PDB file of C-alpha atoms in Angstrom:
ATOM      1  CA  MET A   1    -149.896  79.047  29.999  1.00  0.00           C
ATOM      2  CA  PHE A   2    -151.995  82.160  29.955  1.00  0.00           C
ATOM      3  CA  ASP A   3    -150.588  85.211  28.076  1.00  0.00           C
ATOM      4  CA  ILE A   4    -150.669  88.649  29.450  1.00  0.00           C
ATOM      5  CA  THR A   5    -149.635  91.712  27.521  1.00  0.00           C
ATOM      6  CA  LEU A   6    -149.349  95.172  28.903  1.00  0.00           C
ATOM      7  CA  ILE A   7    -149.326  97.969  26.363  1.00  0.00           C
ATOM      8  CA  VAL A   8    -147.992 101.305  27.494  1.00  0.00           C
ATOM      9  CA  MET A   9    -147.366 104.612  25.852  1.00  0.00           C
ATOM     10  CA  GLY A  10    -143.772 105.757  26.413  1.00  0.00           C
ATOM     11  CA  LYS A  11    -140.673 104.499  27.945  1.00  0.00           C
ATOM     12  CA  LEU A  12    -139.425 104.295  31.469  1.00  0.00           C
ATOM     13  CA  LYS A  13    -136.200 106.282  32.100  1.00  0.00           C
ATOM     14  CA  GLU A  14    -135.655 106.442  35.770  1.00  0.00           C
ATOM     15  CA  LYS A  15    -133.626 103.617  37.257  1.00  0.00           C
ATOM     16  CA  PHE A  16    -135.926 103.078  40.251  1.00  0.00           C
ATOM     17  CA  TYR A  17    -138.969 102.644  37.948  1.00  0.00           C
ATOM     18  CA  LEU A  18    -137.010 100.402  35.588  1.00  0.00           C
ATOM     19  CA  SER A  19    -135.857  98.251  38.549  1.00  0.00           C
ATOM     20  CA  ALA A  20    -139.420  97.947  39.913  1.00  0.00           C
ATOM     21  CA  ALA A  21    -140.916  96.997  36.519  1.00  0.00           C
ATOM     22  CA  GLU A  22    -138.191  94.372  35.842  1.00  0.00           C
ATOM     23  CA  GLU A  23    -138.862  92.829  39.331  1.00  0.00           C
ATOM     24  CA  TYR A  24    -142.675  92.453  38.748  1.00  0.00           C
ATOM     25  CA  GLN A  25    -142.026  91.168  35.146  1.00  0.00           C
ATOM     26  CA  LYS A  26    -139.697  88.509  36.682  1.00  0.00           C
ATOM     27  CA  ARG A  27    -142.263  87.541  39.284  1.00  0.00           C
ATOM     28  CA  LEU A  28    -145.031  87.359  36.714  1.00  0.00           C
ATOM     29  CA  LYS A  29    -143.079  84.851  34.634  1.00  0.00           C
ATOM     30  CA  GLY A  30    -143.909  82.245  37.415  1.00  0.00           C
ATOM     31  CA  TYR A  31    -147.561  82.590  36.719  1.00  0.00           C
ATOM     32  CA  CYS A  32    -148.097  83.497  33.029  1.00  0.00           C
ATOM     33  CA  SER A  33    -146.414  84.385  29.842  1.00  0.00           C
ATOM     34  CA  PHE A  34    -145.929  88.086  30.295  1.00  0.00           C
ATOM     35  CA  LYS A  35    -144.657  90.896  28.073  1.00  0.00           C
ATOM     36  CA  ILE A  36    -144.719  94.694  28.004  1.00  0.00           C
ATOM     37  CA  VAL A  37    -145.159  96.527  24.684  1.00  0.00           C
ATOM     38  CA  GLU A  38    -143.948 100.127  24.811  1.00  0.00           C
ATOM     39  CA  LEU A  39    -145.218 102.464  22.107  1.00  0.00           C
ATOM     40  CA  PRO A  40    -144.050 105.969  21.396  1.00  0.00           C
ATOM     41  CA  GLU A  41    -146.344 108.815  22.540  1.00  0.00           C
ATOM     42  CA  HIS A  42    -147.349 111.181  19.820  1.00  0.00           C
ATOM     43  CA  ARG A  43    -145.541 114.463  20.277  1.00  0.00           C
ATOM     44  CA  LEU A  44    -147.706 117.395  20.676  1.00  0.00           C
ATOM     45  CA  PRO A  45    -146.970 121.153  20.917  1.00  0.00           C
ATOM     46  CA  GLU A  46    -146.653 122.773  24.381  1.00  0.00           C
ATOM     47  CA  ASP A  47    -150.219 123.944  24.451  1.00  0.00           C
ATOM     48  CA  PRO A  48    -152.115 121.585  22.059  1.00  0.00           C
ATOM     49  CA  SER A  49    -155.574 122.392  20.622  1.00  0.00           C
ATOM     50  CA  PRO A  50    -158.374 119.799  21.075  1.00  0.00           C
ATOM     51  CA  THR A  51    -157.989 118.948  17.303  1.00  0.00           C
ATOM     52  CA  GLU A  52    -154.153 118.362  17.820  1.00  0.00           C
ATOM     53  CA  ILE A  53    -154.891 116.172  20.853  1.00  0.00           C
ATOM     54  CA  GLN A  54    -157.461 114.086  18.909  1.00  0.00           C
ATOM     55  CA  THR A  55    -155.076 113.698  15.917  1.00  0.00           C
ATOM     56  CA  GLY A  56    -152.352 112.479  18.273  1.00  0.00           C
ATOM     57  CA  LEU A  57    -154.729 110.016  19.998  1.00  0.00           C
ATOM     58  CA  ASP A  58    -155.843 108.698  16.586  1.00  0.00           C
ATOM     59  CA  LYS A  59    -152.253 108.182  15.591  1.00  0.00           C
ATOM     60  CA  GLU A  60    -151.488 106.398  18.802  1.00  0.00           C
ATOM     61  CA  ALA A  61    -154.646 104.282  18.355  1.00  0.00           C
ATOM     62  CA  GLU A  62    -153.278 102.940  15.038  1.00  0.00           C
ATOM     63  CA  LEU A  63    -150.114 101.777  16.902  1.00  0.00           C
ATOM     64  CA  ILE A  64    -152.075 100.298  19.734  1.00  0.00           C
ATOM     65  CA  PHE A  65    -154.538  98.293  17.544  1.00  0.00           C
ATOM     66  CA  ALA A  66    -151.624  96.775  15.768  1.00  0.00           C
ATOM     67  CA  LYS A  67    -150.174  95.424  19.035  1.00  0.00           C
ATOM     68  CA  ILE A  68    -153.328  94.128  20.698  1.00  0.00           C
ATOM     69  CA  PRO A  69    -153.015  90.282  20.465  1.00  0.00           C
ATOM     70  CA  LYS A  70    -155.762  88.658  18.367  1.00  0.00           C
ATOM     71  CA  ASN A  71    -158.726  87.335  20.389  1.00  0.00           C
ATOM     72  CA  SER A  72    -157.380  88.682  23.699  1.00  0.00           C
ATOM     73  CA  TRP A  73    -159.575  90.134  26.427  1.00  0.00           C
ATOM     74  CA  LEU A  74    -158.804  93.923  26.410  1.00  0.00           C
ATOM     75  CA  CYS A  75    -158.871  95.844  29.653  1.00  0.00           C
ATOM     76  CA  ILE A  76    -158.055  99.605  29.509  1.00  0.00           C
ATOM     77  CA  PHE A  77    -157.201 101.774  32.423  1.00  0.00           C
ATOM     78  CA  THR A  78    -159.276 104.952  32.275  1.00  0.00           C
ATOM     79  CA  PRO A  79    -160.678 107.392  34.847  1.00  0.00           C
ATOM     80  CA  GLU A  80    -164.198 106.598  33.898  1.00  0.00           C
ATOM     81  CA  GLY A  81    -163.685 102.799  34.409  1.00  0.00           C
ATOM     82  CA  LYS A  82    -164.901 100.654  37.315  1.00  0.00           C
ATOM     83  CA  ILE A  83    -162.981 100.791  40.562  1.00  0.00           C
ATOM     84  CA  LEU A  84    -162.215  97.205  41.889  1.00  0.00           C
ATOM     85  CA  SER A  85    -160.490  95.925  45.019  1.00  0.00           C
ATOM     86  CA  SER A  86    -157.423  93.606  44.401  1.00  0.00           C
ATOM     87  CA  GLU A  87    -159.601  90.511  45.206  1.00  0.00           C
ATOM     88  CA  GLU A  88    -162.233  91.695  42.701  1.00  0.00           C
ATOM     89  CA  PHE A  89    -159.625  92.310  40.073  1.00  0.00           C
ATOM     90  CA  ALA A  90    -158.190  88.834  40.664  1.00  0.00           C
ATOM     91  CA  GLY A  91    -161.628  87.389  40.362  1.00  0.00           C
ATOM     92  CA  LYS A  92    -162.178  89.340  37.062  1.00  0.00           C
ATOM     93  CA  LEU A  93    -158.920  87.905  35.662  1.00  0.00           C
ATOM     94  CA  ALA A  94    -159.808  84.340  36.793  1.00  0.00           C
ATOM     95  CA  ASP A  95    -163.258  84.758  35.081  1.00  0.00           C
ATOM     96  CA  VAL A  96    -161.459  85.744  31.889  1.00  0.00           C
ATOM     97  CA  LYS A  97    -159.238  82.715  32.149  1.00  0.00           C
ATOM     98  CA  ASN A  98    -162.185  80.422  32.765  1.00  0.00           C
ATOM     99  CA  SER A  99    -164.077  81.879  29.774  1.00  0.00           C
ATOM    100  CA  GLY A 100    -161.851  80.100  27.351  1.00  0.00           C
ATOM    101  CA  LYS A 101    -159.708  83.130  26.533  1.00  0.00           C
ATOM    102  CA  SER A 102    -155.969  82.348  26.260  1.00  0.00           C
ATOM    103  CA  SER A 103    -154.734  85.930  26.704  1.00  0.00           C
ATOM    104  CA  ALA A 104    -155.452  89.263  28.204  1.00  0.00           C
ATOM    105  CA  CYS A 105    -154.219  92.674  27.195  1.00  0.00           C
ATOM    106  CA  PHE A 106    -153.987  95.663  29.435  1.00  0.00           C
ATOM    107  CA  LEU A 107    -153.569  99.085  28.135  1.00  0.00           C
ATOM    108  CA  ILE A 108    -152.349 102.397  29.804  1.00  0.00           C
ATOM    109  CA  GLY A 109    -152.863 105.233  27.390  1.00  0.00           C
ATOM    110  CA  SER A 110    -150.798 108.347  26.876  1.00  0.00           C
ATOM    111  CA  SER A 111    -150.835 111.563  28.987  1.00  0.00           C
ATOM    112  CA  PHE A 112    -154.002 112.796  27.073  1.00  0.00           C
ATOM    113  CA  GLY A 113    -155.712 109.435  27.459  1.00  0.00           C
ATOM    114  CA  MET A 114    -156.735 107.264  24.466  1.00  0.00           C
ATOM    115  CA  ALA A 115    -158.967 107.463  21.392  1.00  0.00           C
ATOM    116  CA  GLN A 116    -162.645 106.824  21.959  1.00  0.00           C
ATOM    117  CA  ARG A 117    -162.523 103.894  19.414  1.00  0.00           C
ATOM    118  CA  ILE A 118    -160.094 102.130  21.658  1.00  0.00           C
ATOM    119  CA  LYS A 119    -162.395 102.625  24.678  1.00  0.00           C
ATOM    120  CA  ASP A 120    -165.319 101.393  22.517  1.00  0.00           C
ATOM    121  CA  LYS A 121    -163.241  98.162  21.731  1.00  0.00           C
ATOM    122  CA  ALA A 122    -162.374  97.459  25.342  1.00  0.00           C
ATOM    123  CA  ASP A 123    -163.990  94.486  27.074  1.00  0.00           C
ATOM    124  CA  PHE A 124    -163.482  96.096  30.409  1.00  0.00           C
ATOM    125  CA  LYS A 125    -162.736  99.602  31.611  1.00  0.00           C
ATOM    126  CA  LEU A 126    -160.834  99.823  34.902  1.00  0.00           C
ATOM    127  CA  SER A 127    -160.073 102.890  37.033  1.00  0.00           C
ATOM    128  CA  MET A 128    -157.066 102.755  39.381  1.00  0.00           C
ATOM    129  CA  SER A 129    -158.451 105.613  41.502  1.00  0.00           C
ATOM    130  CA  PRO A 130    -160.158 108.952  41.147  1.00  0.00           C
ATOM    131  CA  MET A 131    -156.745 110.420  41.738  1.00  0.00           C
ATOM    132  CA  THR A 132    -154.257 111.247  39.028  1.00  0.00           C
ATOM    133  CA  PHE A 133    -150.924 109.393  38.889  1.00  0.00           C
ATOM    134  CA  PRO A 134    -147.851 109.884  36.710  1.00  0.00           C
ATOM    135  CA  HIS A 135    -147.811 107.322  33.880  1.00  0.00           C
ATOM    136  CA  HIS A 136    -144.451 105.774  35.036  1.00  0.00           C
ATOM    137  CA  LEU A 137    -145.906 105.189  38.532  1.00  0.00           C
ATOM    138  CA  ALA A 138    -149.180 104.033  37.029  1.00  0.00           C
ATOM    139  CA  ARG A 139    -147.272 101.352  35.056  1.00  0.00           C
ATOM    140  CA  ILE A 140    -145.638 100.088  38.301  1.00  0.00           C
ATOM    141  CA  MET A 141    -148.970  99.964  40.106  1.00  0.00           C
ATOM    142  CA  VAL A 142    -150.624  98.094  37.211  1.00  0.00           C
ATOM    143  CA  LEU A 143    -147.698  95.576  37.252  1.00  0.00           C
ATOM    144  CA  GLU A 144    -147.995  95.125  40.907  1.00  0.00           C
ATOM    145  CA  GLN A 145    -151.775  94.574  40.724  1.00  0.00           C
ATOM    146  CA  ILE A 146    -151.547  92.130  37.931  1.00  0.00           C
ATOM    147  CA  TYR A 147    -148.848  90.212  39.962  1.00  0.00           C
ATOM    148  CA  ARG A 148    -151.126  90.438  43.013  1.00  0.00           C
ATOM    149  CA  ALA A 149    -154.083  89.076  41.114  1.00  0.00           C
ATOM    150  CA  GLU A 150    -151.991  86.144  39.945  1.00  0.00           C
ATOM    151  CA  ALA A 151    -150.745  85.515  43.508  1.00  0.00           C
ATOM    152  CA  ILE A 152    -154.335  85.658  44.837  1.00  0.00           C
ATOM    153  CA  GLN A 153    -155.431  83.163  42.331  1.00  0.00           C
ATOM    154  CA  ALA A 154    -152.619  80.857  43.207  1.00  0.00           C
ATOM    155  CA  GLY A 155    -153.282  81.137  46.868  1.00  0.00           C
ATOM    156  CA  SER A 156    -149.863  82.730  47.519  1.00  0.00           C
ATOM    157  CA  LYS A 157    -149.114  84.461  50.934  1.00  0.00           C
ATOM    158  CA  TYR A 158    -148.063  87.612  48.976  1.00  0.00           C
ATOM    159  CA  HIS A 159    -151.629  89.047  49.283  1.00  0.00           C
ATOM    160  CA  LYS A 160    -152.329  89.597  52.972  1.00  0.00           C
TER     161      LYS A 160
END
C-alpha cells in the first residue's frame, strides 16, 4: 500500500477543524497508509526581524528534514508553486506511484513559510491558490484534495 505523510507546522485546536481532519484521515485509510506529523512552529517575537524569521525557519527545517520519510517524493505547498486542478493533482500523484516510489510526503510550512533549503529539496512545488488561507484551513483543504486525488484514481463517485 502506498504511504502518504503530511507534515504540518502547529497543532489544530478548534473542534471543527479537528473533526474535519479526522474525517479525511479516516477516509484516506481506505486508499493508502496515511499519517500526519505535527511539528512545533518556532516562536518568534511580535514583530520579528528578517534575521529572526530566517533563524526560526532554519530551526523548523531541521525538524522537518528529520520527519521526511526516506526516498519519498516531496511536495511542498508554497505560493510560488504550480497551480493544478484536482484532476491534474490526481494525475501527478498517480505518476509518482507509477514511478516506483512507495511514498509521498506533503509539507505545509509555518506562518512565515519555509526555509529555502526545503524548497530546493522538493520534488514538486504546489500552490493552493494566489489567495492566502489560515494554516488550519489549509490543512483541511490539503487533506480534502489528497482524498479527492485518491478517489479520482480509484474511479469513485466522490469527484463529480
